[in-house]
């Protein structure tokens, strides 16, 4: 059905077709934004260090010139890029207001906030991205899934659906009744789609030296399905909200720097493949995916528009459906009034709403590193590199000189991610294909800001569904391509494992 192996060719040619000949992704063969002398400078400064006796130059400035150096308190993820102009800070604040705004159902006297749902997961972006940070799962048996949702998909059944997947016109096939995701809230008078629940099973692992760690394996259920049964082959993909920091800088990474890391056939035999994500623009043109748990969104604007539509039910130019994720099988839902007001535009979030939100989300600053010169942190960094974690968690990049936003251009940044898709093993599999991403593949998560999760969000729940309760559990869940690195962590002396955790806490 999907022919993903040919992604190895993507950076060999500027216009290389996939094996099925239906999708072409053009990526430059080199840093075409840089002069030759700059290319040498960039190659030198982004080379992985082998000296762990001291901190690297500029290492504390994880987000380049935009790094926030304000107090690392609960607001640490909510500050502006430090290199914004005074006028840009005003734009940021307007975007922040829209990010925090509660939308209301239609019709409403509050025209500026009209258009919620009819089905939804949250009334505001901030409801899931708490303090612009990470979401969390509920405890066992609880049904409050605020800041977490379930994506739905099933295998293609008709020739039309097969053709849509083959040509990447669709990245997956939604449930015929419930659509692309479960919405566990609805406007007054309409039934929410379902109530999810989770239970956990504990499994113990013994590490070198006798330390015992328990991993909790989640099992999810959907109850109170209001519109009949799910399709028998529909799969659930649970996902918590991701931190919002540094997104504009991720968008500013030159495509060549990501493409050169891809090795889907593992031709260098290092046990790590890595595959480029695939997304589509409005015209159906393939683009490099770099946002979302499965790298299925190419731009921050696409990611924001998809979340507005799927999570809140708000339409925009990129996602024009005013009924959000309602399907034609949900008759009462699609009959509900919408918040579209022709005098303002063709969508519920007309200009300049999405532009302001895009600016805000592009400029949430990455906090400065702490303790970069601490001896235990440096030892932990050495362990992190030595275990091979950097094979996927690429430490640093220099962003493109041609980046869309001037504040993101030519910045040395430290996201610790290659933003590629990797097989993470059966333990983390959601068995749901999204475009070129298989049910075992996830995009490498950036690690900047990781150490402030507890400070900002009051927890340390990691991985796509928050099953890991701390750094150690998150590492031990790594399988597939990451299993070798995970096993090295298991066999480390406890002092070295503790040092590696200390390094992660400094990010």
Tab-separated table of C-alpha atoms in Angstrom:
chain	number	residue	atom	x	y	z
A	1	UNK	CA	0.000	0.000	0.000
A	2	UNK	CA	2.661	2.517	1.013
A	3	UNK	CA	6.075	2.537	-0.531
A	4	UNK	CA	8.185	4.305	1.967
A	5	UNK	CA	11.622	2.887	1.329
A	6	UNK	CA	12.248	5.218	-1.566
A	7	UNK	CA	12.557	8.172	0.808
A	8	UNK	CA	16.260	7.431	0.836
A	9	UNK	CA	16.333	9.104	-2.547
A	10	UNK	CA	14.754	12.312	-1.441
A	11	UNK	CA	17.865	14.374	-0.983
A	12	UNK	CA	19.779	12.842	-3.864
A	13	UNK	CA	17.749	14.717	-6.384
A	14	UNK	CA	15.943	18.009	-6.176
A	15	UNK	CA	12.861	16.378	-7.621
A	16	UNK	CA	12.739	12.674	-6.895
A	17	UNK	CA	9.627	10.541	-7.325
A	18	UNK	CA	8.606	7.926	-4.806
A	19	UNK	CA	8.660	4.354	-5.996
A	20	UNK	CA	4.988	4.422	-6.955
A	21	UNK	CA	5.542	7.520	-9.021
A	22	UNK	CA	2.648	9.440	-7.529
A	23	UNK	CA	4.340	11.768	-5.123
A	24	UNK	CA	7.347	13.972	-5.657
A	25	UNK	CA	9.110	15.719	-2.820
A	26	UNK	CA	11.691	18.280	-3.801
A	27	UNK	CA	14.523	18.919	-1.396
A	28	UNK	CA	17.700	20.823	-2.123
A	29	UNK	CA	20.910	18.799	-2.389
A	30	UNK	CA	22.799	21.163	-0.122
A	31	UNK	CA	22.422	24.260	2.014
A	32	UNK	CA	21.371	26.484	-0.870
A	33	UNK	CA	20.858	29.368	1.550
A	34	UNK	CA	24.535	29.612	2.443
A	35	UNK	CA	27.715	30.811	0.785
A	36	UNK	CA	30.579	28.244	0.702
A	37	UNK	CA	32.405	29.907	3.593
A	38	UNK	CA	29.250	29.816	5.705
A	39	UNK	CA	28.730	26.143	4.915
A	40	UNK	CA	32.148	25.386	6.394
A	41	UNK	CA	31.341	27.432	9.507
A	42	UNK	CA	28.018	25.644	9.952
A	43	UNK	CA	29.567	22.199	9.461
A	44	UNK	CA	32.210	23.002	12.037
A	45	UNK	CA	29.930	24.356	14.729
A	46	UNK	CA	27.267	21.647	14.340
A	47	UNK	CA	29.785	18.806	14.486
A	48	UNK	CA	29.103	16.546	17.454
A	49	UNK	CA	31.496	17.149	20.289
A	50	UNK	CA	33.863	14.536	21.680
A	51	UNK	CA	35.047	16.752	24.511
A	52	UNK	CA	32.901	16.394	27.608
A	53	UNK	CA	35.281	18.132	29.980
A	54	UNK	CA	33.527	21.455	29.542
A	55	UNK	CA	30.401	22.979	28.062
A	56	UNK	CA	30.368	23.790	24.356
A	57	UNK	CA	30.290	27.339	23.107
A	58	UNK	CA	26.751	28.765	23.082
A	59	UNK	CA	25.398	25.520	24.592
A	60	UNK	CA	23.290	27.342	27.165
A	61	UNK	CA	21.489	29.275	24.424
A	62	UNK	CA	19.265	26.425	23.274
A	63	UNK	CA	17.038	28.697	21.211
A	64	UNK	CA	19.756	30.837	19.639
A	65	UNK	CA	19.409	34.606	20.003
A	66	UNK	CA	15.759	34.113	20.917
A	67	UNK	CA	16.588	32.061	24.041
A	68	UNK	CA	14.662	33.206	27.090
A	69	UNK	CA	16.782	33.957	30.157
A	70	UNK	CA	13.898	34.858	32.408
A	71	UNK	CA	13.397	33.058	35.699
A	72	UNK	CA	12.749	29.346	35.173
A	73	UNK	CA	9.391	29.297	36.945
A	74	UNK	CA	5.923	28.075	35.930
A	75	UNK	CA	5.833	30.645	33.106
A	76	UNK	CA	9.106	29.429	31.621
A	77	UNK	CA	7.468	28.247	28.364
A	78	UNK	CA	5.344	31.372	27.859
A	79	UNK	CA	7.935	34.040	27.127
A	80	UNK	CA	8.595	35.751	23.802
A	81	UNK	CA	11.653	35.100	21.685
A	82	UNK	CA	14.260	37.400	23.189
A	83	UNK	CA	15.154	38.895	19.803
A	84	UNK	CA	11.690	40.200	18.914
A	85	UNK	CA	11.195	43.893	18.285
A	86	UNK	CA	8.862	45.977	20.452
A	87	UNK	CA	6.259	45.928	17.678
A	88	UNK	CA	6.573	42.154	17.336
A	89	UNK	CA	5.984	41.732	21.055
A	90	UNK	CA	2.604	43.431	20.614
A	91	UNK	CA	1.734	40.973	17.844
A	92	UNK	CA	2.818	38.139	20.144
A	93	UNK	CA	0.481	39.372	22.879
A	94	UNK	CA	-2.456	39.547	20.484
A	95	UNK	CA	-1.714	35.984	19.404
A	96	UNK	CA	-1.474	34.935	23.038
A	97	UNK	CA	-4.943	36.345	23.691
A	98	UNK	CA	-6.354	34.272	20.825
A	99	UNK	CA	-4.470	31.180	22.008
A	100	UNK	CA	-6.112	31.543	25.418
A	101	UNK	CA	-9.563	32.599	24.168
A	102	UNK	CA	-12.566	30.412	25.001
A	103	UNK	CA	-14.732	29.810	21.950
A	104	UNK	CA	-18.542	29.643	22.333
A	105	UNK	CA	-21.254	27.782	20.459
A	106	UNK	CA	-23.265	29.322	17.655
A	107	UNK	CA	-25.317	31.409	17.422
A	108	UNK	CA	-23.878	33.764	19.992
A	109	UNK	CA	-23.897	37.476	20.732
A	110	UNK	CA	-20.115	37.205	21.140
A	111	UNK	CA	-19.341	37.200	17.421
A	112	UNK	CA	-15.570	37.266	17.916
A	113	UNK	CA	-15.664	33.903	19.713
A	114	UNK	CA	-18.490	32.231	17.806
A	115	UNK	CA	-18.081	28.769	16.272
A	116	UNK	CA	-17.208	26.203	18.955
A	117	UNK	CA	-17.662	22.565	17.891
A	118	UNK	CA	-20.299	21.267	17.534
A	119	UNK	CA	-18.052	18.418	18.737
A	120	UNK	CA	-14.804	19.334	20.447
A	121	UNK	CA	-11.998	18.316	22.802
A	122	UNK	CA	-11.310	21.753	24.244
A	123	UNK	CA	-12.657	25.313	24.123
A	124	UNK	CA	-9.244	26.967	23.911
A	125	UNK	CA	-5.744	26.047	22.749
A	126	UNK	CA	-4.442	26.749	26.237
A	127	UNK	CA	-6.806	24.124	27.686
A	128	UNK	CA	-4.605	21.356	26.279
A	129	UNK	CA	-1.272	23.160	26.021
A	130	UNK	CA	-1.313	24.053	29.714
A	131	UNK	CA	1.036	27.004	30.323
A	132	UNK	CA	2.211	26.354	26.725
A	133	UNK	CA	3.590	23.073	27.958
A	134	UNK	CA	2.961	19.355	27.894
A	135	UNK	CA	-0.354	17.536	28.353
A	136	UNK	CA	-0.919	14.621	30.702
A	137	UNK	CA	-2.889	11.382	30.845
A	138	UNK	CA	-5.521	10.667	33.500
A	139	UNK	CA	-4.866	8.277	36.354
A	140	UNK	CA	-6.092	4.706	36.054
A	141	UNK	CA	-9.886	4.533	35.837
A	142	UNK	CA	-10.350	8.316	35.497
A	143	UNK	CA	-12.213	9.736	32.483
A	144	UNK	CA	-10.932	13.336	32.415
A	145	UNK	CA	-8.796	13.343	29.258
A	146	UNK	CA	-8.165	17.091	29.172
A	147	UNK	CA	-4.931	17.747	27.221
A	148	UNK	CA	-5.061	14.292	25.599
A	149	UNK	CA	-7.007	12.949	22.612
A	150	UNK	CA	-7.440	9.870	20.436
A	151	UNK	CA	-6.833	9.907	16.673
A	152	UNK	CA	-8.848	7.396	14.632
A	153	UNK	CA	-7.973	5.561	11.423
A	154	UNK	CA	-8.857	2.322	9.660
A	155	UNK	CA	-7.622	0.414	6.590
A	156	UNK	CA	-8.858	1.457	3.166
A	157	UNK	CA	-11.772	-0.614	1.849
A	158	UNK	CA	-12.779	0.890	-1.471
A	159	UNK	CA	-10.873	1.594	-4.659
A	160	UNK	CA	-11.345	5.312	-4.010
A	161	UNK	CA	-9.837	5.034	-0.531
A	162	UNK	CA	-6.956	2.923	-1.788
A	163	UNK	CA	-6.255	5.467	-4.496
A	164	UNK	CA	-6.324	8.303	-1.947
A	165	UNK	CA	-3.683	6.542	0.138
A	166	UNK	CA	-1.612	5.536	-2.860
A	167	UNK	CA	-1.424	9.108	-4.117
A	168	UNK	CA	-1.145	10.580	-0.616
A	169	UNK	CA	-4.316	12.597	-1.219
A	170	UNK	CA	-5.214	11.271	2.241
A	171	UNK	CA	-2.688	10.351	4.913
A	172	UNK	CA	-5.103	7.823	6.421
A	173	UNK	CA	-8.769	6.816	6.315
A	174	UNK	CA	-10.925	8.074	9.209
A	175	UNK	CA	-13.657	6.141	10.993
A	176	UNK	CA	-16.831	6.344	8.834
A	177	UNK	CA	-18.945	7.647	11.754
A	178	UNK	CA	-16.589	9.272	14.263
A	179	UNK	CA	-14.145	10.843	11.802
A	180	UNK	CA	-10.493	11.533	12.462
A	181	UNK	CA	-10.572	11.703	16.248
A	182	UNK	CA	-12.797	11.209	19.264
A	183	UNK	CA	-14.311	14.425	20.618
A	184	UNK	CA	-15.329	13.880	24.223
A	185	UNK	CA	-17.276	17.163	24.499
A	186	UNK	CA	-20.191	18.665	22.555
A	187	UNK	CA	-22.249	21.846	22.569
A	188	UNK	CA	-25.530	21.941	24.506
A	189	UNK	CA	-28.153	19.618	23.023
A	190	UNK	CA	-25.665	17.396	21.200
A	191	UNK	CA	-24.089	14.226	22.546
A	192	UNK	CA	-20.324	13.977	22.947
A	193	UNK	CA	-18.896	11.126	20.917
A	194	UNK	CA	-17.550	8.979	23.722
A	195	UNK	CA	-15.844	8.826	27.071
A	196	UNK	CA	-12.382	7.245	26.979
A	197	UNK	CA	-10.843	5.526	29.966
A	198	UNK	CA	-7.483	3.951	30.748
A	199	UNK	CA	-6.146	1.282	33.055
A	200	UNK	CA	-2.489	0.446	33.639
A	201	UNK	CA	-0.586	-2.795	34.133
A	202	UNK	CA	2.752	-2.620	35.948
A	203	UNK	CA	5.785	-4.555	34.685
A	204	UNK	CA	9.094	-4.490	36.524
A	205	UNK	CA	12.567	-4.242	34.975
A	206	UNK	CA	15.810	-4.790	36.856
A	207	UNK	CA	18.724	-2.561	35.903
A	208	UNK	CA	22.463	-3.088	36.398
A	209	UNK	CA	23.221	-2.991	40.114
A	210	UNK	CA	19.811	-4.287	41.123
A	211	UNK	CA	17.739	-1.127	40.733
A	212	UNK	CA	14.136	-2.047	39.884
A	213	UNK	CA	11.931	0.162	37.713
A	214	UNK	CA	8.248	-0.444	37.064
A	215	UNK	CA	6.769	0.482	33.675
A	216	UNK	CA	3.030	1.001	33.373
A	217	UNK	CA	1.421	-0.369	30.227
A	218	UNK	CA	-1.827	1.419	29.360
A	219	UNK	CA	-5.012	-0.154	28.021
A	220	UNK	CA	-7.610	2.219	26.600
A	221	UNK	CA	-11.357	1.811	26.254
A	222	UNK	CA	-14.131	3.859	24.685
A	223	UNK	CA	-17.415	3.906	26.580
A	224	UNK	CA	-20.703	5.766	26.032
A	225	UNK	CA	-20.274	5.741	22.258
A	226	UNK	CA	-23.103	8.087	21.257
A	227	UNK	CA	-23.234	7.385	17.519
A	228	UNK	CA	-23.019	3.610	17.408
A	229	UNK	CA	-20.010	1.334	17.332
A	230	UNK	CA	-16.650	2.265	15.908
A	231	UNK	CA	-15.713	0.514	12.688
A	232	UNK	CA	-14.357	-2.913	13.733
A	233	UNK	CA	-10.956	-2.106	12.176
A	234	UNK	CA	-10.652	1.433	13.524
A	235	UNK	CA	-7.544	1.921	15.634
A	236	UNK	CA	-7.087	4.352	18.523
A	237	UNK	CA	-3.970	6.486	18.746
A	238	UNK	CA	-3.751	8.261	22.130
A	239	UNK	CA	-1.693	11.458	22.160
A	240	UNK	CA	-0.993	14.111	24.777
A	241	UNK	CA	-0.506	17.779	23.864
A	242	UNK	CA	3.090	18.713	23.079
A	243	UNK	CA	5.082	21.703	24.422
A	244	UNK	CA	4.828	24.834	22.282
A	245	UNK	CA	8.358	26.212	22.645
A	246	UNK	CA	10.752	26.610	19.724
A	247	UNK	CA	8.269	25.727	16.971
A	248	UNK	CA	9.291	28.611	14.720
A	249	UNK	CA	12.903	27.517	14.959
A	250	UNK	CA	11.972	23.951	13.997
A	251	UNK	CA	10.250	25.353	10.918
A	252	UNK	CA	13.429	27.311	10.123
A	253	UNK	CA	15.697	24.249	9.956
A	254	UNK	CA	16.848	23.805	6.377
A	255	UNK	CA	15.219	20.705	4.758
A	256	UNK	CA	18.609	19.436	3.592
A	257	UNK	CA	19.805	19.161	7.193
A	258	UNK	CA	16.917	16.791	7.952
A	259	UNK	CA	17.030	14.902	4.650
A	260	UNK	CA	20.724	14.102	4.975
A	261	UNK	CA	19.999	12.204	8.196
A	262	UNK	CA	17.384	9.933	6.586
A	263	UNK	CA	18.528	6.364	6.017
A	264	UNK	CA	15.362	4.251	5.724
A	265	UNK	CA	17.233	1.163	4.498
A	266	UNK	CA	19.962	1.594	7.110
A	267	UNK	CA	22.586	1.566	4.406
A	268	UNK	CA	25.283	2.562	6.880
A	269	UNK	CA	24.351	-0.483	9.024
A	270	UNK	CA	24.329	1.446	12.319
A	271	UNK	CA	20.949	0.009	13.317
A	272	UNK	CA	19.245	3.395	12.902
A	273	UNK	CA	17.143	4.148	9.846
A	274	UNK	CA	15.092	7.351	10.054
A	275	UNK	CA	12.540	8.367	7.506
A	276	UNK	CA	11.304	11.745	6.363
A	277	UNK	CA	7.731	12.609	7.247
A	278	UNK	CA	5.300	13.497	4.490
A	279	UNK	CA	2.597	16.164	4.494
A	280	UNK	CA	0.486	17.769	1.788
A	281	UNK	CA	-0.155	21.413	1.069
A	282	UNK	CA	-3.558	22.784	-0.015
A	283	UNK	CA	-2.844	21.882	-3.625
A	284	UNK	CA	-1.948	18.314	-2.740
A	285	UNK	CA	1.758	18.923	-3.281
A	286	UNK	CA	3.961	16.736	-1.043
A	287	UNK	CA	5.938	18.614	1.576
A	288	UNK	CA	8.433	17.573	4.222
A	289	UNK	CA	6.529	16.798	7.430
A	290	UNK	CA	8.156	18.028	10.608
A	291	UNK	CA	5.321	18.732	13.093
A	292	UNK	CA	3.068	16.398	15.067
A	293	UNK	CA	3.711	13.031	16.714
A	294	UNK	CA	3.872	11.374	13.263
A	295	UNK	CA	5.485	14.288	11.362
A	296	UNK	CA	2.316	14.643	9.306
A	297	UNK	CA	2.214	18.458	9.186
A	298	UNK	CA	4.686	20.458	7.117
A	299	UNK	CA	4.191	23.932	8.501
A	300	UNK	CA	3.258	25.491	11.782
A	301	UNK	CA	0.283	27.107	10.064
A	302	UNK	CA	-0.984	23.688	8.974
A	303	UNK	CA	-0.486	22.272	12.439
A	304	UNK	CA	-2.386	25.143	14.055
A	305	UNK	CA	-5.253	25.033	11.549
A	306	UNK	CA	-5.622	21.261	12.002
A	307	UNK	CA	-5.757	21.633	15.783
A	308	UNK	CA	-8.289	24.472	15.595
A	309	UNK	CA	-10.528	22.342	13.387
A	310	UNK	CA	-10.125	18.907	14.969
A	311	UNK	CA	-9.810	19.890	18.617
A	312	UNK	CA	-12.072	22.968	18.883
A	313	UNK	CA	-14.210	22.733	15.732
A	314	UNK	CA	-13.110	26.114	14.378
A	315	UNK	CA	-12.735	26.536	10.616
A	316	UNK	CA	-10.004	28.537	8.917
A	317	UNK	CA	-8.690	29.109	5.414
A	318	UNK	CA	-6.585	25.909	5.601
A	319	UNK	CA	-9.363	23.820	7.202
A	320	UNK	CA	-12.615	25.345	5.941
A	321	UNK	CA	-15.101	22.879	7.481
A	322	UNK	CA	-17.142	24.880	10.059
A	323	UNK	CA	-18.483	21.677	11.616
A	324	UNK	CA	-15.012	20.486	12.507
A	325	UNK	CA	-14.683	16.711	12.614
A	326	UNK	CA	-18.448	15.998	12.289
A	327	UNK	CA	-19.120	13.358	9.622
A	328	UNK	CA	-22.176	13.035	7.386
A	329	UNK	CA	-23.216	10.069	9.525
A	330	UNK	CA	-23.618	12.458	12.464
A	331	UNK	CA	-26.722	14.110	11.061
A	332	UNK	CA	-27.615	16.262	14.068
A	333	UNK	CA	-24.070	17.571	14.215
A	334	UNK	CA	-23.869	18.837	10.642
A	335	UNK	CA	-27.251	20.580	11.009
A	336	UNK	CA	-25.985	22.811	13.802
A	337	UNK	CA	-25.395	26.505	13.229
A	338	UNK	CA	-21.855	27.570	12.450
A	339	UNK	CA	-19.873	30.621	13.471
A	340	UNK	CA	-19.120	31.722	9.907
A	341	UNK	CA	-20.048	35.391	9.487
A	342	UNK	CA	-19.826	36.485	5.845
A	343	UNK	CA	-19.158	40.108	6.807
A	344	UNK	CA	-15.916	38.915	8.469
A	345	UNK	CA	-14.837	36.214	6.041
A	346	UNK	CA	-15.441	32.663	4.880
A	347	UNK	CA	-14.394	30.888	8.065
A	348	UNK	CA	-14.876	31.063	11.805
A	349	UNK	CA	-11.273	32.186	12.233
A	350	UNK	CA	-10.821	34.684	9.379
A	351	UNK	CA	-7.856	36.986	8.961
A	352	UNK	CA	-6.036	38.039	11.055
A	353	UNK	CA	-6.872	35.349	13.649
A	354	UNK	CA	-4.739	32.491	12.363
A	355	UNK	CA	-1.884	34.804	11.397
A	356	UNK	CA	-1.677	36.095	14.962
A	357	UNK	CA	-1.869	32.590	16.419
A	358	UNK	CA	0.818	31.425	14.006
A	359	UNK	CA	3.075	34.300	15.071
A	360	UNK	CA	2.511	33.531	18.746
A	361	UNK	CA	3.229	29.819	18.385
A	362	UNK	CA	6.313	30.529	16.267
A	363	UNK	CA	7.832	32.751	18.926
A	364	UNK	CA	7.394	30.998	22.252
A	365	UNK	CA	11.000	31.077	23.393
A	366	UNK	CA	13.127	28.112	24.347
A	367	UNK	CA	14.443	28.603	27.913
A	368	UNK	CA	18.176	28.768	28.535
A	369	UNK	CA	19.946	25.589	29.682
A	370	UNK	CA	20.804	25.320	33.354
A	371	UNK	CA	23.904	23.782	34.903
A	372	UNK	CA	25.767	23.333	31.602
A	373	UNK	CA	29.121	23.407	33.417
A	374	UNK	CA	28.053	21.096	36.252
A	375	UNK	CA	30.394	18.081	36.398
A	376	UNK	CA	27.544	15.559	36.769
A	377	UNK	CA	25.680	17.138	33.842
A	378	UNK	CA	28.793	16.902	31.666
A	379	UNK	CA	29.243	13.253	32.668
A	380	UNK	CA	25.580	12.626	31.840
A	381	UNK	CA	26.045	14.295	28.474
A	382	UNK	CA	28.953	11.962	27.791
A	383	UNK	CA	26.783	8.971	28.715
A	384	UNK	CA	23.951	10.266	26.473
A	385	UNK	CA	26.297	10.598	23.515
A	386	UNK	CA	28.125	7.352	24.288
A	387	UNK	CA	24.915	5.324	24.459
A	388	UNK	CA	24.092	6.445	20.937
A	389	UNK	CA	21.059	8.572	21.845
A	390	UNK	CA	22.339	11.310	19.525
A	391	UNK	CA	21.820	9.015	16.526
A	392	UNK	CA	18.227	10.258	16.587
A	393	UNK	CA	18.358	13.119	19.081
A	394	UNK	CA	20.562	15.321	16.869
A	395	UNK	CA	21.972	17.979	19.203
A	396	UNK	CA	22.206	21.129	17.078
A	397	UNK	CA	21.515	22.922	13.813
A	398	UNK	CA	22.068	26.314	12.263
A	399	UNK	CA	18.761	27.499	10.844
A	400	UNK	CA	18.268	28.710	7.296
A	401	UNK	CA	19.242	32.214	6.249
A	402	UNK	CA	16.075	32.130	4.143
A	403	UNK	CA	13.719	31.294	7.008
A	404	UNK	CA	10.373	33.046	6.716
A	405	UNK	CA	10.724	35.015	9.950
A	406	UNK	CA	13.793	37.213	10.420
A	407	UNK	CA	14.174	36.359	14.130
A	408	UNK	CA	14.669	32.691	13.251
A	409	UNK	CA	17.289	33.115	10.535
A	410	UNK	CA	20.821	31.751	10.906
A	411	UNK	CA	20.504	30.740	14.555
A	412	UNK	CA	22.522	28.037	16.296
A	413	UNK	CA	19.853	25.977	18.076
A	414	UNK	CA	19.917	22.817	20.221
A	415	UNK	CA	16.633	20.884	19.873
A	416	UNK	CA	18.152	17.391	20.259
A	417	UNK	CA	16.022	15.835	17.503
A	418	UNK	CA	16.414	14.753	13.883
A	419	UNK	CA	12.631	15.210	13.362
A	420	UNK	CA	12.571	11.923	11.420
A	421	UNK	CA	10.283	8.929	11.802
A	422	UNK	CA	11.770	5.952	13.651
A	423	UNK	CA	10.549	2.470	14.531
A	424	UNK	CA	10.147	2.634	18.298
A	425	UNK	CA	9.166	-0.998	18.760
A	426	UNK	CA	6.030	-2.913	19.539
A	427	UNK	CA	5.755	-1.551	23.069
A	428	UNK	CA	5.054	1.981	21.857
A	429	UNK	CA	3.175	1.005	18.680
A	430	UNK	CA	-0.276	2.480	18.115
A	431	UNK	CA	-0.736	0.318	14.985
A	432	UNK	CA	-2.010	3.347	13.094
A	433	UNK	CA	-0.473	4.380	9.782
A	434	UNK	CA	-0.324	8.102	9.020
A	435	UNK	CA	0.995	8.834	5.560
A	436	UNK	CA	4.421	7.223	5.391
A	437	UNK	CA	4.572	6.624	9.158
A	438	UNK	CA	3.822	3.047	10.140
A	439	UNK	CA	2.037	2.009	13.308
A	440	UNK	CA	5.410	1.530	15.048
A	441	UNK	CA	6.982	4.808	13.927
A	442	UNK	CA	7.076	8.142	15.741
A	443	UNK	CA	8.861	11.400	15.053
A	444	UNK	CA	11.866	11.950	17.313
A	445	UNK	CA	10.692	14.326	20.008
A	446	UNK	CA	12.815	17.457	20.575
A	447	UNK	CA	14.269	17.514	24.077
A	448	UNK	CA	14.804	21.241	24.677
A	449	UNK	CA	12.863	22.385	27.705
A	450	UNK	CA	12.475	18.790	28.913
A	451	UNK	CA	13.951	19.546	32.318
A	452	UNK	CA	11.369	22.240	33.076
A	453	UNK	CA	8.324	20.008	32.564
A	454	UNK	CA	7.882	19.529	36.298
A	455	UNK	CA	8.278	23.259	36.938
A	456	UNK	CA	5.802	24.321	34.240
A	457	UNK	CA	3.248	21.516	34.278
A	458	UNK	CA	3.694	19.911	37.671
A	459	UNK	CA	4.403	16.442	36.305
A	460	UNK	CA	6.939	14.427	34.339
A	461	UNK	CA	4.703	12.380	32.060
A	462	UNK	CA	6.532	11.684	28.786
A	463	UNK	CA	6.110	9.857	25.437
A	464	UNK	CA	3.170	10.204	23.060
A	465	UNK	CA	0.554	9.106	25.594
A	466	UNK	CA	2.275	10.180	28.782
A	467	UNK	CA	2.678	6.617	30.032
A	468	UNK	CA	6.226	7.268	31.272
A	469	UNK	CA	6.139	8.891	34.711
A	470	UNK	CA	9.733	10.096	34.637
A	471	UNK	CA	12.868	10.248	32.481
A	472	UNK	CA	13.991	6.743	33.403
A	473	UNK	CA	10.711	5.128	32.366
A	474	UNK	CA	10.703	7.114	29.116
A	475	UNK	CA	14.141	5.749	28.208
A	476	UNK	CA	13.206	2.184	29.145
A	477	UNK	CA	10.149	2.283	26.861
A	478	UNK	CA	12.435	2.893	23.875
A	479	UNK	CA	12.462	-0.146	21.564
A	480	UNK	CA	12.901	-0.843	17.872
A	481	UNK	CA	15.788	1.214	16.505
A	482	UNK	CA	16.381	2.721	19.952
A	483	UNK	CA	16.687	-0.619	21.758
A	484	UNK	CA	20.484	-0.701	21.595
A	485	UNK	CA	20.761	2.708	23.253
A	486	UNK	CA	18.126	1.707	25.790
A	487	UNK	CA	20.051	-1.460	26.668
A	488	UNK	CA	23.244	0.535	27.171
A	489	UNK	CA	21.332	2.678	29.666
A	490	UNK	CA	20.199	-0.483	31.492
A	491	UNK	CA	23.797	-1.730	31.798
A	492	UNK	CA	25.278	1.582	32.998
A	493	UNK	CA	26.441	1.966	36.558
A	494	UNK	CA	23.762	3.707	38.619
A	495	UNK	CA	25.942	6.793	39.044
A	496	UNK	CA	26.186	7.121	35.260
A	497	UNK	CA	22.440	6.592	34.807
A	498	UNK	CA	21.819	9.279	37.417
A	499	UNK	CA	24.231	11.583	35.588
A	500	UNK	CA	22.426	10.998	32.289
A	501	UNK	CA	19.126	11.945	33.968
A	502	UNK	CA	20.803	15.038	35.408
A	503	UNK	CA	21.823	16.012	31.876
A	504	UNK	CA	18.223	15.642	30.654
A	505	UNK	CA	17.053	17.781	33.566
A	506	UNK	CA	19.399	20.539	32.425
A	507	UNK	CA	17.806	20.779	28.963
